[in-house]
PDB file of C-alpha atoms and ligand atoms in Angstrom:
ATOM      1  CA  UNK A   1     -81.699-143.077 165.936  1.00 77.00           C
ATOM      2  CA  UNK A   2     -81.995-139.714 167.641  1.00 95.00           C
ATOM      3  CA  UNK A   3     -80.767-139.309 171.215  1.00 98.00           C
ATOM      4  CA  UNK A   4     -83.016-140.317 174.106  1.00 98.00           C
ATOM      5  CA  UNK A   5     -83.388-138.979 177.636  1.00 99.00           C
ATOM      6  CA  UNK A   6     -85.472-139.797 180.671  1.00 99.00           C
ATOM      7  CA  UNK A   7     -87.823-137.254 182.197  1.00 99.00           C
ATOM      8  CA  UNK A   8     -89.876-137.770 185.357  1.00 99.00           C
ATOM      9  CA  UNK A   9     -92.742-135.474 186.246  1.00 99.00           C
ATOM     10  CA  UNK A  10     -92.295-135.530 190.014  1.00 99.00           C
ATOM     11  CA  UNK A  11     -95.018-135.739 192.711  1.00 99.00           C
ATOM     12  CA  UNK A  12     -95.241-131.933 193.126  1.00 99.00           C
ATOM     13  CA  UNK A  13     -95.996-131.609 189.390  1.00 99.00           C
ATOM     14  CA  UNK A  14     -99.045-133.867 189.742  1.00 99.00           C
ATOM     15  CA  UNK A  15    -100.048-132.326 193.096  1.00 98.00           C
ATOM     16  CA  UNK A  16    -100.146-128.931 191.402  1.00 98.00           C
ATOM     17  CA  UNK A  17    -102.107-130.455 188.494  1.00 98.00           C
ATOM     18  CA  UNK A  18     -99.711-128.948 185.926  1.00 99.00           C
ATOM     19  CA  UNK A  19     -98.630-132.235 184.314  1.00 99.00           C
ATOM     20  CA  UNK A  20    -100.603-131.413 181.155  1.00 98.00           C
ATOM     21  CA  UNK A  21     -98.956-127.998 180.848  1.00 98.00           C
ATOM     22  CA  UNK A  22     -95.472-129.432 181.419  1.00 99.00           C
ATOM     23  CA  UNK A  23     -96.030-132.157 178.812  1.00 99.00           C
ATOM     24  CA  UNK A  24     -97.171-129.465 176.355  1.00 99.00           C
ATOM     25  CA  UNK A  25     -93.918-127.510 176.950  1.00 98.00           C
ATOM     26  CA  UNK A  26     -91.987-130.715 176.252  1.00 99.00           C
ATOM     27  CA  UNK A  27     -93.894-131.345 173.010  1.00 98.00           C
ATOM     28  CA  UNK A  28     -93.578-127.694 171.930  1.00 98.00           C
ATOM     29  CA  UNK A  29     -89.805-127.928 172.440  1.00 98.00           C
ATOM     30  CA  UNK A  30     -89.689-130.655 169.789  1.00 98.00           C
ATOM     31  CA  UNK A  31     -89.316-133.805 171.886  1.00 99.00           C
ATOM     32  CA  UNK A  32     -90.966-136.993 170.716  1.00 98.00           C
ATOM     33  CA  UNK A  33     -92.591-139.100 173.427  1.00 98.00           C
ATOM     34  CA  UNK A  34     -91.458-142.718 173.022  1.00 98.00           C
ATOM     35  CA  UNK A  35     -92.809-143.967 176.359  1.00 98.00           C
ATOM     36  CA  UNK A  36     -94.999-142.602 179.141  1.00 98.00           C
ATOM     37  CA  UNK A  37     -96.197-144.200 182.394  1.00 98.00           C
ATOM     38  CA  UNK A  38     -98.116-143.177 185.507  1.00 98.00           C
ATOM     39  CA  UNK A  39     -96.979-144.942 188.659  1.00 98.00           C
ATOM     40  CA  UNK A  40     -96.098-144.635 192.323  1.00 98.00           C
ATOM     41  CA  UNK A  41     -92.436-145.293 193.086  1.00 98.00           C
ATOM     42  CA  UNK A  42     -91.778-147.802 195.846  1.00 98.00           C
ATOM     43  CA  UNK A  43     -89.150-146.805 198.384  1.00 98.00           C
ATOM     44  CA  UNK A  44     -86.874-149.483 196.962  1.00 98.00           C
ATOM     45  CA  UNK A  45     -87.256-148.251 193.421  1.00 98.00           C
ATOM     46  CA  UNK A  46     -86.695-144.573 194.384  1.00 98.00           C
ATOM     47  CA  UNK A  47     -83.589-145.506 196.383  1.00 98.00           C
ATOM     48  CA  UNK A  48     -82.227-147.440 193.438  1.00 98.00           C
ATOM     49  CA  UNK A  49     -82.996-144.654 190.970  1.00 98.00           C
ATOM     50  CA  UNK A  50     -81.207-142.051 193.107  1.00 98.00           C
ATOM     51  CA  UNK A  51     -78.414-144.376 194.342  1.00 97.00           C
ATOM     52  CA  UNK A  52     -75.771-141.942 193.000  1.00 96.00           C
ATOM     53  CA  UNK A  53     -76.935-139.501 195.682  1.00 97.00           C
ATOM     54  CA  UNK A  54     -76.959-141.938 198.606  1.00 97.00           C
ATOM     55  CA  UNK A  55     -74.144-140.164 200.443  1.00 98.00           C
ATOM     56  CA  UNK A  56     -75.722-136.727 200.028  1.00 97.00           C
ATOM     57  CA  UNK A  57     -77.425-135.093 203.034  1.00 97.00           C
ATOM     58  CA  UNK A  58     -80.716-134.735 201.123  1.00 98.00           C
ATOM     59  CA  UNK A  59     -80.980-138.411 200.057  1.00 98.00           C
ATOM     60  CA  UNK A  60     -83.496-139.580 202.688  1.00 98.00           C
ATOM     61  CA  UNK A  61     -85.729-136.559 202.090  1.00 98.00           C
ATOM     62  CA  UNK A  62     -85.418-136.951 198.339  1.00 98.00           C
ATOM     63  CA  UNK A  63     -86.624-140.560 198.527  1.00 98.00           C
ATOM     64  CA  UNK A  64     -89.523-139.507 200.812  1.00 98.00           C
ATOM     65  CA  UNK A  65     -90.501-136.755 198.360  1.00 98.00           C
ATOM     66  CA  UNK A  66     -90.289-138.990 195.292  1.00 98.00           C
ATOM     67  CA  UNK A  67     -92.505-141.617 196.956  1.00 98.00           C
ATOM     68  CA  UNK A  68     -95.037-139.056 198.284  1.00 98.00           C
ATOM     69  CA  UNK A  69     -97.348-139.355 195.270  1.00 98.00           C
ATOM     70  CA  UNK A  70     -97.581-140.608 191.707  1.00 99.00           C
ATOM     71  CA  UNK A  71     -94.991-139.712 189.079  1.00 99.00           C
ATOM     72  CA  UNK A  72     -94.949-139.746 185.266  1.00 99.00           C
ATOM     73  CA  UNK A  73     -91.742-141.106 183.715  1.00 99.00           C
ATOM     74  CA  UNK A  74     -91.291-140.248 180.028  1.00 99.00           C
ATOM     75  CA  UNK A  75     -88.806-141.538 177.492  1.00 99.00           C
ATOM     76  CA  UNK A  76     -88.099-138.598 175.191  1.00 99.00           C
ATOM     77  CA  UNK A  77     -86.345-138.513 171.825  1.00 98.00           C
ATOM     78  CA  UNK A  78     -84.767-135.667 169.877  1.00 98.00           C
ATOM     79  CA  UNK A  79     -81.388-134.647 168.442  1.00 98.00           C
ATOM     80  CA  UNK A  80     -79.244-133.643 171.442  1.00 98.00           C
ATOM     81  CA  UNK A  81     -82.104-134.721 173.753  1.00 98.00           C
ATOM     82  CA  UNK A  82     -80.099-134.921 176.998  1.00 99.00           C
ATOM     83  CA  UNK A  83     -78.567-131.443 176.873  1.00 98.00           C
ATOM     84  CA  UNK A  84     -81.615-129.829 175.278  1.00 98.00           C
ATOM     85  CA  UNK A  85     -83.924-131.235 177.951  1.00 99.00           C
ATOM     86  CA  UNK A  86     -81.641-130.013 180.757  1.00 98.00           C
ATOM     87  CA  UNK A  87     -81.818-126.593 179.107  1.00 98.00           C
ATOM     88  CA  UNK A  88     -85.621-126.742 178.889  1.00 99.00           C
ATOM     89  CA  UNK A  89     -86.009-127.605 182.593  1.00 98.00           C
ATOM     90  CA  UNK A  90     -83.407-125.158 183.961  1.00 98.00           C
ATOM     91  CA  UNK A  91     -81.163-125.254 187.025  1.00 98.00           C
ATOM     92  CA  UNK A  92     -81.801-127.686 189.907  1.00 98.00           C
ATOM     93  CA  UNK A  93     -82.645-124.747 192.158  1.00 98.00           C
ATOM     94  CA  UNK A  94     -85.548-122.847 190.539  1.00 98.00           C
ATOM     95  CA  UNK A  95     -84.207-119.652 192.116  1.00 98.00           C
ATOM     96  CA  UNK A  96     -81.232-119.974 189.735  1.00 98.00           C
ATOM     97  CA  UNK A  97     -83.217-121.218 186.726  1.00 98.00           C
ATOM     98  CA  UNK A  98     -83.491-119.039 183.625  1.00 98.00           C
ATOM     99  CA  UNK A  99     -86.768-117.339 182.703  1.00 98.00           C
ATOM    100  CA  UNK A 100     -88.949-119.538 180.539  1.00 98.00           C
ATOM    101  CA  UNK A 101     -87.594-122.826 181.908  1.00 98.00           C
ATOM    102  CA  UNK A 102     -90.008-125.370 183.361  1.00 98.00           C
ATOM    103  CA  UNK A 103     -88.475-125.216 186.830  1.00 98.00           C
ATOM    104  CA  UNK A 104     -88.545-121.417 186.826  1.00 98.00           C
ATOM    105  CA  UNK A 105     -92.219-121.439 185.863  1.00 98.00           C
ATOM    106  CA  UNK A 106     -93.512-124.215 188.126  1.00 98.00           C
ATOM    107  CA  UNK A 107     -91.033-125.243 190.857  1.00 98.00           C
ATOM    108  CA  UNK A 108     -91.020-124.133 194.501  1.00 97.00           C
ATOM    109  CA  UNK A 109     -87.633-125.215 195.842  1.00 98.00           C
ATOM    110  CA  UNK A 110     -84.354-126.991 195.119  1.00 98.00           C
ATOM    111  CA  UNK A 111     -85.992-130.227 196.291  1.00 98.00           C
ATOM    112  CA  UNK A 112     -89.517-129.850 194.934  1.00 98.00           C
ATOM    113  CA  UNK A 113     -88.398-128.954 191.434  1.00 98.00           C
ATOM    114  CA  UNK A 114     -91.187-130.497 189.315  1.00 98.00           C
ATOM    115  CA  UNK A 115     -89.137-132.549 186.884  1.00 99.00           C
ATOM    116  CA  UNK A 116     -86.149-134.863 186.496  1.00 98.00           C
ATOM    117  CA  UNK A 117     -83.876-134.946 183.436  1.00 98.00           C
ATOM    118  CA  UNK A 118     -80.959-137.317 182.759  1.00 98.00           C
ATOM    119  CA  UNK A 119     -77.541-135.657 182.902  1.00 98.00           C
ATOM    120  CA  UNK A 120     -75.648-137.692 180.270  1.00 98.00           C
ATOM    121  CA  UNK A 121     -76.502-140.015 177.369  1.00 98.00           C
ATOM    122  CA  UNK A 122     -75.011-142.943 179.299  1.00 98.00           C
ATOM    123  CA  UNK A 123     -77.064-142.247 182.432  1.00 98.00           C
ATOM    124  CA  UNK A 124     -80.111-141.702 180.214  1.00 98.00           C
ATOM    125  CA  UNK A 125     -79.841-145.287 178.933  1.00 98.00           C
ATOM    126  CA  UNK A 126     -79.736-146.678 182.479  1.00 98.00           C
ATOM    127  CA  UNK A 127     -82.514-144.411 183.698  1.00 98.00           C
ATOM    128  CA  UNK A 128     -84.782-145.259 180.751  1.00 98.00           C
ATOM    129  CA  UNK A 129     -84.289-148.964 181.529  1.00 98.00           C
ATOM    130  CA  UNK A 130     -85.347-148.298 185.143  1.00 98.00           C
ATOM    131  CA  UNK A 131     -88.874-147.649 183.844  1.00 98.00           C
ATOM    132  CA  UNK A 132     -89.179-149.014 180.295  1.00 98.00           C
ATOM    133  CA  UNK A 133     -88.432-152.209 178.421  1.00 98.00           C
ATOM    134  CA  UNK A 134     -87.378-151.640 174.794  1.00 96.00           C
ATOM    135  CA  UNK A 135     -90.632-153.319 173.732  1.00 97.00           C
ATOM    136  CA  UNK A 136     -92.631-150.659 175.699  1.00 94.00           C
ATOM    137  CA  UNK A 137     -91.254-147.850 173.538  1.00 98.00           C
ATOM    138  CA  UNK A 138     -93.068-146.737 170.376  1.00 98.00           C
TER     139      UNK A 138
HETATM  140  P1  LIG B 201     -80.875-132.470 188.955  1.00 51.04           P
HETATM  141  O1  LIG B 201     -82.261-133.068 189.187  1.00 51.04           O
HETATM  142  O2  LIG B 201     -80.961-131.043 188.490  1.00 51.04           O
HETATM  143  O3  LIG B 201     -80.005-133.336 188.084  1.00 51.04           O
HETATM  144  P2  LIG B 201     -79.317-133.466 191.198  1.00 51.04           P
HETATM  145  O4  LIG B 201     -78.141-132.762 191.771  1.00 51.04           O
HETATM  146  O5  LIG B 201     -79.081-134.676 190.356  1.00 51.04           O
HETATM  147  O6  LIG B 201     -80.181-132.376 190.389  1.00 51.04           O
HETATM  148  O7  LIG B 201     -80.272-133.834 192.417  1.00 51.04           O
HETATM  149  C1  LIG B 201     -81.339-134.754 192.249  1.00 51.04           C
HETATM  150  C2  LIG B 201     -82.564-134.184 192.930  1.00 51.04           C
HETATM  151  O8  LIG B 201     -82.321-134.113 194.338  1.00 51.04           O
HETATM  152  C3  LIG B 201     -82.924-132.758 192.548  1.00 51.04           C
HETATM  153  O9  LIG B 201     -83.644-132.659 191.351  1.00 51.04           O
HETATM  154  C4  LIG B 201     -83.739-132.317 193.752  1.00 51.04           C
HETATM  155  O10 LIG B 201     -85.069-132.847 193.727  1.00 51.04           O
HETATM  156  C5  LIG B 201     -82.968-132.975 194.883  1.00 51.04           C
HETATM  157  N1  LIG B 201     -81.924-132.079 195.434  1.00 51.04           N
HETATM  158  C6  LIG B 201     -80.766-131.709 194.841  1.00 51.04           C
HETATM  159  N2  LIG B 201     -80.038-130.905 195.628  1.00 51.04           N
HETATM  160  C7  LIG B 201     -80.759-130.746 196.769  1.00 51.04           C
HETATM  161  C8  LIG B 201     -80.546-130.018 197.981  1.00 51.04           C
HETATM  162  O11 LIG B 201     -79.520-129.345 198.172  1.00 51.04           O
HETATM  163  N3  LIG B 201     -81.534-130.108 198.926  1.00 51.04           N
HETATM  164  C9  LIG B 201     -82.674-130.855 198.745  1.00 51.04           C
HETATM  165  N4  LIG B 201     -82.902-131.555 197.632  1.00 51.04           N
HETATM  166  C10 LIG B 201     -81.970-131.512 196.639  1.00 51.04           C
HETATM  167 MG1  LIG B 202     -79.321-135.270 188.409  1.00 51.04          MG
END
């Protein structure tokens, strides 16, 4: 099996109505879509998802942002999916993101940065299971 990663199109992506464009970039970059949902994160679920950041000064704001509107979690598959997806989305702060990356093209700020990507294969497994059962994946 190829490697899998979790992407989330964040509330600002849907607010800006660019979710179709971002999904097209993901497809054009060679990722297979194994699972896709549209949902609103509860506060509980967002807190759990970002628990690794609970001591960070931006945690409360991050949870408020992630629950401010619907999101689209995607389970993506490709060789080297985790690293390649991080490369496709660019740096956390769009001001530092390379030209041609999704965050450079669409994001406004270090917080409202359009898209999430898992940072390791191990975290990807946990993050995928936050949103998808194995039987949900094609
Ligand atoms: P990543 O999404 O590039 O992996 P992380 O450091 O894991 O970045 O941070 C998770 C999310 O928290 C970011 O995508 C962004 O939405 C938000 N965030 C990160 N750093 C800051 C900050 O300094 N201020 C406000 N929000 C931040
Ligand atoms: Mg991260």
